Amino acid sequence: MGVQYFAGVDVGSATAKAVLVDAAGTICAHVVVPSGGNLTLAADRVLAAALERVGAVPGDIAALVATGYGRESVANRTKTVTEITCHAKGAHVLYPDARAVIDIGGQDSKAISLDAAGMIRKFEMNDKCAAGTGRFLEVMARTLEVPLDEVGPRALTADRPAKISSTCTVFAESEVISLLAQGETVERILAGLCLSISQRVNSLAMRAGMAPRVIMTGGVAKNTGVVRAIEKAVGLPLTVPDQPQIMGALGAALLARNEAVK
Amino acid sequence: MSNRMAKKVTNWTKEMALYSLLRATLAKRKLDQKISKALGSGKKSTGAKRIPIKTGDKMKLLMGRYYIRAKVAEKDPDQKIAWITSGGPVEILHAAGVIPIYPENHAAMIGTMRMADSCCATAEDQGYSRDLCSYARSDIGSILSKKSPIGGSPRPDFLVCCNNICGTVTKWYQELQRMFDVPLIMIDAPYQYGEDRPEAIDYVKAQLQEMIDQVSQITGRPFVWGKFEDTVRRSEQALQLWRDVQDMLAHRPAPMNSFDTFIHLAPIVTLRGTQECIGYYKMLQAEMEGRVRNGVAAVEGEKYRLGWDNLAIWYKIQFLAKKFGEHNAALVVSTYAKSFSYQAPYRDESDILRSMAANYIAGYINHGLDYRERELLEMAEKFHLDGFVMHSNRSCRAYSFGQYELARRLEEKHGLPTIMIEADQSDTRSWSDEQVGTRIDAFMESLAARKSNAIK
């Protein structure tokens, strides 16, 4: 029998992520694919792609933990764990001195505070509204005709942020359009949007309680404009892992490994 | 006089006919359920199983009879009907022979039957803000659209509003007064920040005295003090029984879930002051005693014990009971069910009206944060709680205000974890299965981690 793997599959509203770790907990493969309309299919695809990377077959998976909004759609799961526990686990293993996690995904944002052992002290999530999440940025980037990966760098070049008073995605979109009509620069509007996200996340962060070191995870962590704005709002530097998107899946894979050890 | 007697007999016959129709309907429904269960066509329940409470059948009849009586009385000019707020001085109405109707109870039924969205929309179409309490919107919408799970509440002859539960009822009842053009009796119960103030009690007592005169004027009959005393005694006995039933949930495993207590609130809210109400809670108490004796648990394999703060989420009681049940978590106490059994520290047998006045300001939500913190802590100790579930209720500012601060105090000062569920008591548009489900799962995961760490 070959190497045994422990899998974590995180099916989010925007993307599905898979991570494979070995018995030592080392990351062997990680893949991100768009979730699309069929979550079960997305989960199958992302896991198959991860297995392909290491030349393994489904039979080599000793345990699989599913997480994320579509966690119930993952086939052959050993168990499901919420993304809150998974992000906390991933962050704690990569950064044992982590005391807080800020995660902004496609459809939700959360702030988690951890104790020294990596246990969750408290967590806060956004309400039903998608304002202040990745989806909000996507809608705004499309309105402004700016590619998503340019939003951060361009926001950072603004001399000052435009004032976006509404936190609602729908209202903010019309506000952005009227700002454009008034001749406001795209850069200032982008900076204004980053600031608006940071303010929303900050209220979650304050309620959960923040202490260094703070890890930022989720797809939006790739946006430097938002990261800088949150640092300013929270008043603490953020550590962004190389692959912020896969932290939930990594945590799930590590929990799968614990599960097998039990 | 003989004419009046004849009418009374006719009404009584009507009432009895409708009541036996109700009994037959409920019996048939039960039979249908039995048949479908025997044939195996019923939906297979997954996850945590709930054991039905037998006394619940009795409640359907009790509540049905109460509404039938009120509906028949609507056509009888001699029988007065008053709409009253849930924490209001209903004993005065019973003593005066007035049938009390509770718009809040009607609104809760609208919520449970998932009719709130359409009723609220009707009210919103008329210009009532979506930020207004969903009970007020549901009830006003139901009056306007004539949509109701019970064919509408019978028309009031007058209104009694006591603001000990919130400020919204003041405006809500003024709206009702405008709609029905009937007298409104307003009882102002001052908010208490520290210990209940004697001058506040005197102030409420004076208003009760005035109310007695007003009611007597409306009914055209003198107020019989002895009847009032009897009603108050019956009320107190029912409250005591309801307290005793709730206290039985301190037993491990709890014989009943807080979600069940929300359902079994109906008689204490609507029939407080009557003999039927006492009979009902005696029955419920006996059933629960039986469960405790036989070790019957409301939640199989009870592992975690939680408290609940704020009103029920009427349209999601099943969902929540199942969700927490899957984690072997029982909800064993709530500030909401307890709201209908508060007893003032002040009590003077020789001054019943003043004692009642003290009771009307004694409720949980008529008090400031320090009082609430103390209450929650007492509950945590008495009921051996592992945490608190806080329903941040869009509709109820009076209840939801300060919950974050309370959660902070419970966690920081007393190490008691809390989870905040953002929802609404009856407007389903403020709800998301997925988001609330994830929050509960995550909260239970962290509780499990805490527990296993504590054992290590």
Short mmCIF file of N, CA and C in Angstrom, two decimals, chain B residues 67-214:
data_model
loop_
_atom_site.label_atom_id
_atom_site.label_comp_id
_atom_site.label_asym_id
_atom_site.label_seq_id
_atom_site.Cartn_x
_atom_site.Cartn_y
_atom_site.Cartn_z
N TYR B 67 -61.01 30.84 22.06
CA TYR B 67 -61.26 31.70 20.90
C TYR B 67 -62.70 31.56 20.40
N ILE B 68 -63.28 30.33 20.52
CA ILE B 68 -64.68 30.15 20.12
C ILE B 68 -65.58 31.02 20.99
N ARG B 69 -65.30 30.97 22.28
CA ARG B 69 -66.12 31.75 23.22
C ARG B 69 -66.06 33.23 22.87
N ALA B 70 -64.85 33.69 22.57
CA ALA B 70 -64.66 35.10 22.25
C ALA B 70 -65.34 35.47 20.93
N LYS B 71 -65.27 34.54 19.96
CA LYS B 71 -65.90 34.83 18.66
C LYS B 71 -67.41 34.91 18.80
N VAL B 72 -67.98 34.01 19.61
CA VAL B 72 -69.43 34.04 19.83
C VAL B 72 -69.80 35.34 20.56
N ALA B 73 -68.96 35.72 21.53
CA ALA B 73 -69.24 36.92 22.32
C ALA B 73 -69.22 38.19 21.49
N GLU B 74 -68.51 38.14 20.35
CA GLU B 74 -68.39 39.31 19.48
C GLU B 74 -69.78 39.81 19.07
N LYS B 75 -70.74 38.86 18.94
CA LYS B 75 -72.08 39.22 18.48
C LYS B 75 -73.01 39.59 19.64
N ASP B 76 -72.49 39.47 20.87
CA ASP B 76 -73.32 39.69 22.05
C ASP B 76 -72.99 41.06 22.67
N PRO B 77 -73.91 42.03 22.54
CA PRO B 77 -73.59 43.38 23.04
C PRO B 77 -73.39 43.43 24.55
N ASP B 78 -73.91 42.42 25.27
CA ASP B 78 -73.75 42.41 26.73
C ASP B 78 -72.37 41.90 27.15
N GLN B 79 -71.74 41.20 26.25
CA GLN B 79 -70.44 40.62 26.60
C GLN B 79 -69.32 41.49 26.02
N LYS B 80 -68.60 42.17 26.91
CA LYS B 80 -67.54 43.07 26.44
C LYS B 80 -66.24 42.31 26.17
N ILE B 81 -65.53 42.79 25.18
CA ILE B 81 -64.23 42.19 24.81
C ILE B 81 -63.18 43.31 24.86
N ALA B 82 -62.04 43.00 25.47
CA ALA B 82 -60.96 43.99 25.49
C ALA B 82 -59.69 43.37 24.92
N TRP B 83 -58.98 44.12 24.12
CA TRP B 83 -57.66 43.68 23.67
C TRP B 83 -56.64 44.21 24.68
N ILE B 84 -55.68 43.35 25.01
CA ILE B 84 -54.74 43.72 26.07
C ILE B 84 -53.33 43.23 25.75
N THR B 85 -52.32 43.95 26.24
CA THR B 85 -50.93 43.54 26.02
C THR B 85 -50.60 42.37 26.94
N SER B 86 -49.58 41.58 26.57
CA SER B 86 -49.33 40.32 27.27
C SER B 86 -49.01 40.49 28.75
N GLY B 87 -48.39 41.57 29.13
CA GLY B 87 -48.06 41.73 30.55
C GLY B 87 -49.04 42.63 31.27
N GLY B 88 -50.19 42.84 30.68
CA GLY B 88 -51.15 43.81 31.20
C GLY B 88 -51.96 43.28 32.38
N PRO B 89 -52.68 44.20 33.07
CA PRO B 89 -53.45 43.83 34.27
C PRO B 89 -54.76 43.12 33.91
N VAL B 90 -54.64 41.90 33.42
CA VAL B 90 -55.81 41.16 32.93
C VAL B 90 -56.76 40.76 34.05
N GLU B 91 -56.24 40.68 35.29
CA GLU B 91 -57.08 40.25 36.41
C GLU B 91 -58.29 41.17 36.58
N ILE B 92 -58.07 42.45 36.31
CA ILE B 92 -59.17 43.41 36.43
C ILE B 92 -60.26 43.09 35.40
N LEU B 93 -59.85 42.67 34.20
CA LEU B 93 -60.81 42.34 33.16
C LEU B 93 -61.62 41.10 33.53
N HIS B 94 -60.93 40.06 33.96
CA HIS B 94 -61.62 38.83 34.35
C HIS B 94 -62.65 39.13 35.45
N ALA B 95 -62.22 39.92 36.45
CA ALA B 95 -63.10 40.23 37.57
C ALA B 95 -64.34 40.98 37.09
N ALA B 96 -64.18 41.76 36.02
CA ALA B 96 -65.29 42.55 35.51
C ALA B 96 -66.10 41.78 34.46
N GLY B 97 -65.74 40.51 34.24
CA GLY B 97 -66.47 39.69 33.28
C GLY B 97 -66.20 40.05 31.82
N VAL B 98 -65.05 40.67 31.58
CA VAL B 98 -64.67 41.06 30.21
C VAL B 98 -63.76 39.98 29.63
N ILE B 99 -63.97 39.61 28.36
CA ILE B 99 -63.10 38.62 27.73
C ILE B 99 -61.84 39.31 27.20
N PRO B 100 -60.67 38.89 27.69
CA PRO B 100 -59.44 39.51 27.18
C PRO B 100 -58.95 38.81 25.91
N ILE B 101 -58.49 39.60 24.95
CA ILE B 101 -57.88 39.06 23.73
C ILE B 101 -56.49 39.65 23.60
N TYR B 102 -55.54 38.80 23.25
CA TYR B 102 -54.15 39.24 23.18
C TYR B 102 -53.66 39.30 21.74
N PRO B 103 -53.55 40.49 21.17
CA PRO B 103 -53.02 40.62 19.81
C PRO B 103 -51.64 39.96 19.67
N GLU B 104 -50.83 39.98 20.74
CA GLU B 104 -49.50 39.37 20.64
C GLU B 104 -49.61 37.87 20.45
N ASN B 105 -50.56 37.25 21.16
CA ASN B 105 -50.76 35.80 21.00
C ASN B 105 -51.25 35.50 19.58
N HIS B 106 -52.14 36.35 19.08
CA HIS B 106 -52.63 36.19 17.71
C HIS B 106 -51.46 36.31 16.73
N ALA B 107 -50.60 37.31 16.98
CA ALA B 107 -49.43 37.51 16.09
C ALA B 107 -48.48 36.32 16.16
N ALA B 108 -48.32 35.74 17.35
CA ALA B 108 -47.43 34.58 17.48
C ALA B 108 -48.01 33.40 16.70
N MET B 109 -49.34 33.26 16.70
CA MET B 109 -49.97 32.19 15.92
C MET B 109 -49.75 32.44 14.42
N ILE B 110 -49.86 33.70 14.03
CA ILE B 110 -49.61 34.06 12.63
C ILE B 110 -48.18 33.67 12.26
N GLY B 111 -47.25 33.93 13.20
CA GLY B 111 -45.84 33.59 12.96
C GLY B 111 -45.63 32.09 12.87
N THR B 112 -46.25 31.34 13.80
CA THR B 112 -46.08 29.89 13.82
C THR B 112 -46.67 29.26 12.55
N MET B 113 -47.78 29.82 12.08
CA MET B 113 -48.42 29.29 10.87
C MET B 113 -47.75 29.83 9.59
N ARG B 114 -46.67 30.57 9.78
CA ARG B 114 -45.91 31.18 8.67
C ARG B 114 -46.79 32.05 7.77
N MET B 115 -47.68 32.81 8.40
CA MET B 115 -48.49 33.76 7.64
C MET B 115 -47.98 35.18 7.83
N ALA B 116 -46.90 35.31 8.61
CA ALA B 116 -46.44 36.66 8.98
C ALA B 116 -45.96 37.45 7.77
N ASP B 117 -45.27 36.78 6.85
CA ASP B 117 -44.72 37.53 5.72
C ASP B 117 -45.81 38.25 4.94
N SER B 118 -46.91 37.54 4.70
CA SER B 118 -47.96 38.17 3.91
C SER B 118 -48.70 39.22 4.72
N CYS B 119 -48.92 38.95 6.02
CA CYS B 119 -49.59 39.95 6.86
C CYS B 119 -48.71 41.20 7.01
N CYS B 120 -47.40 40.98 7.21
CA CYS B 120 -46.48 42.11 7.35
C CYS B 120 -46.47 42.94 6.06
N ALA B 121 -46.48 42.24 4.93
CA ALA B 121 -46.44 42.94 3.64
C ALA B 121 -47.66 43.83 3.48
N THR B 122 -48.84 43.36 3.93
CA THR B 122 -50.05 44.17 3.86
C THR B 122 -49.86 45.46 4.67
N ALA B 123 -49.32 45.29 5.89
CA ALA B 123 -49.10 46.47 6.74
C ALA B 123 -48.08 47.41 6.10
N GLU B 124 -47.03 46.83 5.52
CA GLU B 124 -46.00 47.66 4.89
C GLU B 124 -46.57 48.42 3.69
N ASP B 125 -47.48 47.77 2.96
CA ASP B 125 -48.13 48.44 1.82
C ASP B 125 -48.89 49.69 2.29
N GLN B 126 -49.35 49.64 3.55
CA GLN B 126 -50.11 50.78 4.08
C GLN B 126 -49.18 51.83 4.67
N GLY B 127 -47.88 51.60 4.60
CA GLY B 127 -46.93 52.60 5.07
C GLY B 127 -46.29 52.32 6.41
N TYR B 128 -46.64 51.20 7.06
CA TYR B 128 -45.95 50.87 8.31
C TYR B 128 -44.54 50.41 7.99
N SER B 129 -43.56 50.94 8.69
CA SER B 129 -42.16 50.67 8.38
C SER B 129 -41.80 49.22 8.65
N ARG B 130 -40.90 48.71 7.84
CA ARG B 130 -40.42 47.34 8.04
C ARG B 130 -39.63 47.24 9.34
N ASP B 131 -39.17 48.38 9.85
CA ASP B 131 -38.44 48.37 11.12
C ASP B 131 -39.36 48.26 12.33
N LEU B 132 -40.66 48.37 12.09
CA LEU B 132 -41.62 48.22 13.19
C LEU B 132 -41.70 46.75 13.58
N CYS B 133 -41.96 46.49 14.86
CA CYS B 133 -42.11 45.13 15.39
C CYS B 133 -43.01 44.26 14.50
N SER B 134 -42.56 43.03 14.24
CA SER B 134 -43.34 42.18 13.32
C SER B 134 -44.66 41.69 13.94
N TYR B 135 -44.77 41.71 15.26
CA TYR B 135 -46.06 41.39 15.88
C TYR B 135 -47.07 42.49 15.51
N ALA B 136 -46.63 43.73 15.67
CA ALA B 136 -47.52 44.86 15.36
C ALA B 136 -47.89 44.82 13.88
N ARG B 137 -46.88 44.61 13.03
CA ARG B 137 -47.16 44.56 11.59
C ARG B 137 -48.08 43.39 11.24
N SER B 138 -47.81 42.20 11.83
CA SER B 138 -48.62 41.02 11.54
C SER B 138 -50.07 41.26 11.92
N ASP B 139 -50.25 41.79 13.14
CA ASP B 139 -51.61 41.94 13.64
C ASP B 139 -52.37 43.01 12.87
N ILE B 140 -51.71 44.14 12.63
CA ILE B 140 -52.35 45.21 11.86
C ILE B 140 -52.64 44.71 10.43
N GLY B 141 -51.65 44.01 9.85
CA GLY B 141 -51.83 43.45 8.50
C GLY B 141 -52.97 42.46 8.46
N SER B 142 -53.10 41.67 9.52
CA SER B 142 -54.16 40.67 9.58
C SER B 142 -55.54 41.33 9.67
N ILE B 143 -55.61 42.43 10.44
CA ILE B 143 -56.89 43.15 10.56
C ILE B 143 -57.28 43.71 9.18
N LEU B 144 -56.26 44.25 8.48
CA LEU B 144 -56.53 44.88 7.19
C LEU B 144 -56.87 43.87 6.10
N SER B 145 -56.12 42.75 6.09
CA SER B 145 -56.29 41.78 5.00
C SER B 145 -57.30 40.68 5.35
N LYS B 146 -57.69 40.64 6.62
CA LYS B 146 -58.60 39.60 7.14
C LYS B 146 -57.99 38.19 7.01
N LYS B 147 -56.68 38.11 6.88
CA LYS B 147 -56.02 36.80 6.88
C LYS B 147 -55.61 36.48 8.31
N SER B 148 -55.99 35.30 8.78
CA SER B 148 -55.68 34.94 10.16
C SER B 148 -55.82 33.44 10.33
N PRO B 149 -55.00 32.83 11.20
CA PRO B 149 -55.13 31.38 11.41
C PRO B 149 -56.41 31.03 12.17
N ILE B 150 -57.06 32.02 12.80
CA ILE B 150 -58.26 31.71 13.59
C ILE B 150 -59.45 32.53 13.12
N GLY B 151 -59.39 32.99 11.88
CA GLY B 151 -60.51 33.79 11.36
C GLY B 151 -60.59 35.17 11.98
N GLY B 152 -59.45 35.65 12.46
CA GLY B 152 -59.39 37.01 13.01
C GLY B 152 -59.79 37.06 14.47
N SER B 153 -59.21 38.04 15.18
CA SER B 153 -59.59 38.23 16.59
C SER B 153 -60.95 38.93 16.62
N PRO B 154 -61.78 38.61 17.64
CA PRO B 154 -63.07 39.29 17.75
C PRO B 154 -62.86 40.79 18.01
N ARG B 155 -63.73 41.60 17.46
CA ARG B 155 -63.62 43.05 17.56
C ARG B 155 -63.64 43.53 19.02
N PRO B 156 -62.73 44.45 19.38
CA PRO B 156 -62.69 44.91 20.77
C PRO B 156 -63.73 45.98 21.08
N ASP B 157 -64.20 45.97 22.35
CA ASP B 157 -65.04 47.06 22.83
C ASP B 157 -64.18 48.15 23.45
N PHE B 158 -63.01 47.74 23.95
CA PHE B 158 -62.02 48.71 24.41
C PHE B 158 -60.64 48.07 24.44
N LEU B 159 -59.63 48.90 24.69
CA LEU B 159 -58.24 48.44 24.62
C LEU B 159 -57.52 48.74 25.94
N VAL B 160 -56.65 47.80 26.34
CA VAL B 160 -55.83 48.04 27.54
C VAL B 160 -54.37 47.82 27.16
N CYS B 161 -53.58 48.87 27.33
CA CYS B 161 -52.17 48.77 26.95
C CYS B 161 -51.29 49.07 28.15
N CYS B 162 -50.39 48.13 28.48
CA CYS B 162 -49.43 48.38 29.54
C CYS B 162 -48.04 48.32 28.92
N ASN B 163 -47.26 49.40 29.09
CA ASN B 163 -45.97 49.48 28.40
C ASN B 163 -44.82 48.84 29.19
N ASN B 164 -45.14 47.87 30.07
CA ASN B 164 -44.07 47.19 30.81
C ASN B 164 -43.28 46.22 29.92
N ILE B 165 -43.77 45.95 28.70
CA ILE B 165 -43.04 45.03 27.82
C ILE B 165 -42.26 45.76 26.74
N CYS B 166 -42.70 46.94 26.34
CA CYS B 166 -41.94 47.75 25.37
C CYS B 166 -42.64 49.07 25.14
N GLY B 167 -41.97 49.95 24.43
CA GLY B 167 -42.56 51.23 24.08
C GLY B 167 -43.43 51.13 22.84
N THR B 168 -43.15 50.10 22.03
CA THR B 168 -43.88 49.96 20.76
C THR B 168 -45.38 49.81 20.98
N VAL B 169 -45.76 49.07 22.04
CA VAL B 169 -47.19 48.81 22.26
C VAL B 169 -47.98 50.11 22.42
N THR B 170 -47.32 51.15 22.95
CA THR B 170 -48.01 52.43 23.13
C THR B 170 -48.56 52.92 21.78
N LYS B 171 -47.68 52.92 20.78
CA LYS B 171 -48.07 53.41 19.45
C LYS B 171 -48.99 52.40 18.75
N TRP B 172 -48.67 51.12 18.95
CA TRP B 172 -49.48 50.04 18.35
C TRP B 172 -50.94 50.18 18.79
N TYR B 173 -51.15 50.36 20.10
CA TYR B 173 -52.52 50.45 20.61
C TYR B 173 -53.20 51.76 20.22
N GLN B 174 -52.39 52.81 20.04
CA GLN B 174 -52.99 54.05 19.55
C GLN B 174 -53.51 53.85 18.13
N GLU B 175 -52.77 53.03 17.36
CA GLU B 175 -53.22 52.70 16.01
C GLU B 175 -54.52 51.90 16.07
N LEU B 176 -54.56 50.93 16.99
CA LEU B 176 -55.77 50.11 17.14
C LEU B 176 -56.97 50.99 17.53
N GLN B 177 -56.70 51.96 18.40
CA GLN B 177 -57.77 52.86 18.83
C GLN B 177 -58.31 53.64 17.63
N ARG B 178 -57.40 54.07 16.78
CA ARG B 178 -57.78 54.82 15.58
C ARG B 178 -58.60 53.92 14.63
N MET B 179 -58.15 52.64 14.50
CA MET B 179 -58.82 51.73 13.58
C MET B 179 -60.22 51.34 14.05
N PHE B 180 -60.36 51.08 15.37
CA PHE B 180 -61.64 50.58 15.88
C PHE B 180 -62.50 51.67 16.52
N ASP B 181 -61.89 52.80 16.79
CA ASP B 181 -62.60 53.91 17.43
C ASP B 181 -63.27 53.48 18.73
N VAL B 182 -62.45 52.92 19.64
CA VAL B 182 -62.94 52.47 20.95
C VAL B 182 -62.04 53.07 22.04
N PRO B 183 -62.51 53.07 23.30
CA PRO B 183 -61.67 53.64 24.37
C PRO B 183 -60.35 52.88 24.56
N LEU B 184 -59.31 53.60 24.91
CA LEU B 184 -57.99 53.00 25.19
C LEU B 184 -57.58 53.34 26.61
N ILE B 185 -57.29 52.30 27.40
CA ILE B 185 -56.79 52.52 28.76
C ILE B 185 -55.29 52.26 28.73
N MET B 186 -54.54 53.27 29.12
CA MET B 186 -53.07 53.15 29.04
C MET B 186 -52.50 53.04 30.45
N ILE B 187 -51.70 52.00 30.69
CA ILE B 187 -51.03 51.87 31.98
C ILE B 187 -49.53 52.07 31.75
N ASP B 188 -48.99 53.09 32.36
CA ASP B 188 -47.58 53.41 32.20
C ASP B 188 -46.78 52.77 33.33
N ALA B 189 -45.92 51.81 32.98
CA ALA B 189 -45.11 51.11 33.99
C ALA B 189 -43.65 51.53 33.82
N PRO B 190 -43.15 52.38 34.70
CA PRO B 190 -41.80 52.92 34.51
C PRO B 190 -40.72 51.83 34.52
N TYR B 191 -39.74 52.06 33.65
CA TYR B 191 -38.58 51.17 33.52
C TYR B 191 -37.77 51.24 34.81
N GLN B 192 -37.28 50.10 35.29
CA GLN B 192 -36.53 50.06 36.55
C GLN B 192 -35.05 49.77 36.30
N TYR B 193 -34.21 50.65 36.79
CA TYR B 193 -32.77 50.46 36.57
C TYR B 193 -32.12 49.67 37.70
N GLY B 194 -32.53 49.98 38.91
CA GLY B 194 -31.96 49.24 40.05
C GLY B 194 -33.04 48.43 40.72
N GLU B 195 -33.17 48.57 42.03
CA GLU B 195 -34.26 47.92 42.75
C GLU B 195 -35.57 48.62 42.36
N ASP B 196 -36.68 47.87 42.34
CA ASP B 196 -37.97 48.46 41.98
C ASP B 196 -38.31 49.58 42.96
N ARG B 197 -38.58 50.78 42.42
CA ARG B 197 -38.79 51.94 43.28
C ARG B 197 -40.22 52.00 43.82
N PRO B 198 -40.38 52.29 45.13
CA PRO B 198 -41.72 52.34 45.73
C PRO B 198 -42.62 53.36 45.05
N GLU B 199 -42.07 54.50 44.65
CA GLU B 199 -42.93 55.52 44.04
C GLU B 199 -43.45 55.06 42.67
N ALA B 200 -42.66 54.17 42.00
CA ALA B 200 -43.12 53.63 40.72
C ALA B 200 -44.30 52.68 40.97
N ILE B 201 -44.18 51.91 42.06
CA ILE B 201 -45.26 50.98 42.41
C ILE B 201 -46.55 51.76 42.74
N ASP B 202 -46.38 52.85 43.51
CA ASP B 202 -47.55 53.68 43.85
C ASP B 202 -48.18 54.28 42.59
N TYR B 203 -47.33 54.70 41.69
CA TYR B 203 -47.77 55.32 40.44
C TYR B 203 -48.62 54.34 39.61
N VAL B 204 -48.14 53.10 39.51
CA VAL B 204 -48.88 52.08 38.76
C VAL B 204 -50.18 51.72 39.50
N LYS B 205 -50.09 51.66 40.82
CA LYS B 205 -51.29 51.33 41.61
C LYS B 205 -52.41 52.36 41.36
N ALA B 206 -52.02 53.63 41.33
CA ALA B 206 -53.01 54.69 41.10
C ALA B 206 -53.67 54.52 39.74
N GLN B 207 -52.88 54.10 38.75
CA GLN B 207 -53.45 53.90 37.41
C GLN B 207 -54.39 52.70 37.38
N LEU B 208 -54.05 51.67 38.17
CA LEU B 208 -54.92 50.49 38.22
C LEU B 208 -56.26 50.85 38.84
N GLN B 209 -56.19 51.69 39.89
CA GLN B 209 -57.40 52.15 40.55
C GLN B 209 -58.30 52.87 39.54
N GLU B 210 -57.67 53.71 38.73
CA GLU B 210 -58.40 54.47 37.72
C GLU B 210 -58.98 53.53 36.66
N MET B 211 -58.18 52.51 36.31
CA MET B 211 -58.63 51.55 35.31
C MET B 211 -59.89 50.82 35.77
N ILE B 212 -59.92 50.48 37.05
CA ILE B 212 -61.09 49.78 37.61
C ILE B 212 -62.34 50.62 37.39
N ASP B 213 -62.23 51.93 37.64
CA ASP B 213 -63.38 52.83 37.43
C ASP B 213 -63.77 52.89 35.96
N GLN B 214 -62.75 52.98 35.09
CA GLN B 214 -63.02 53.08 33.65
C GLN B 214 -63.72 51.82 33.14
#
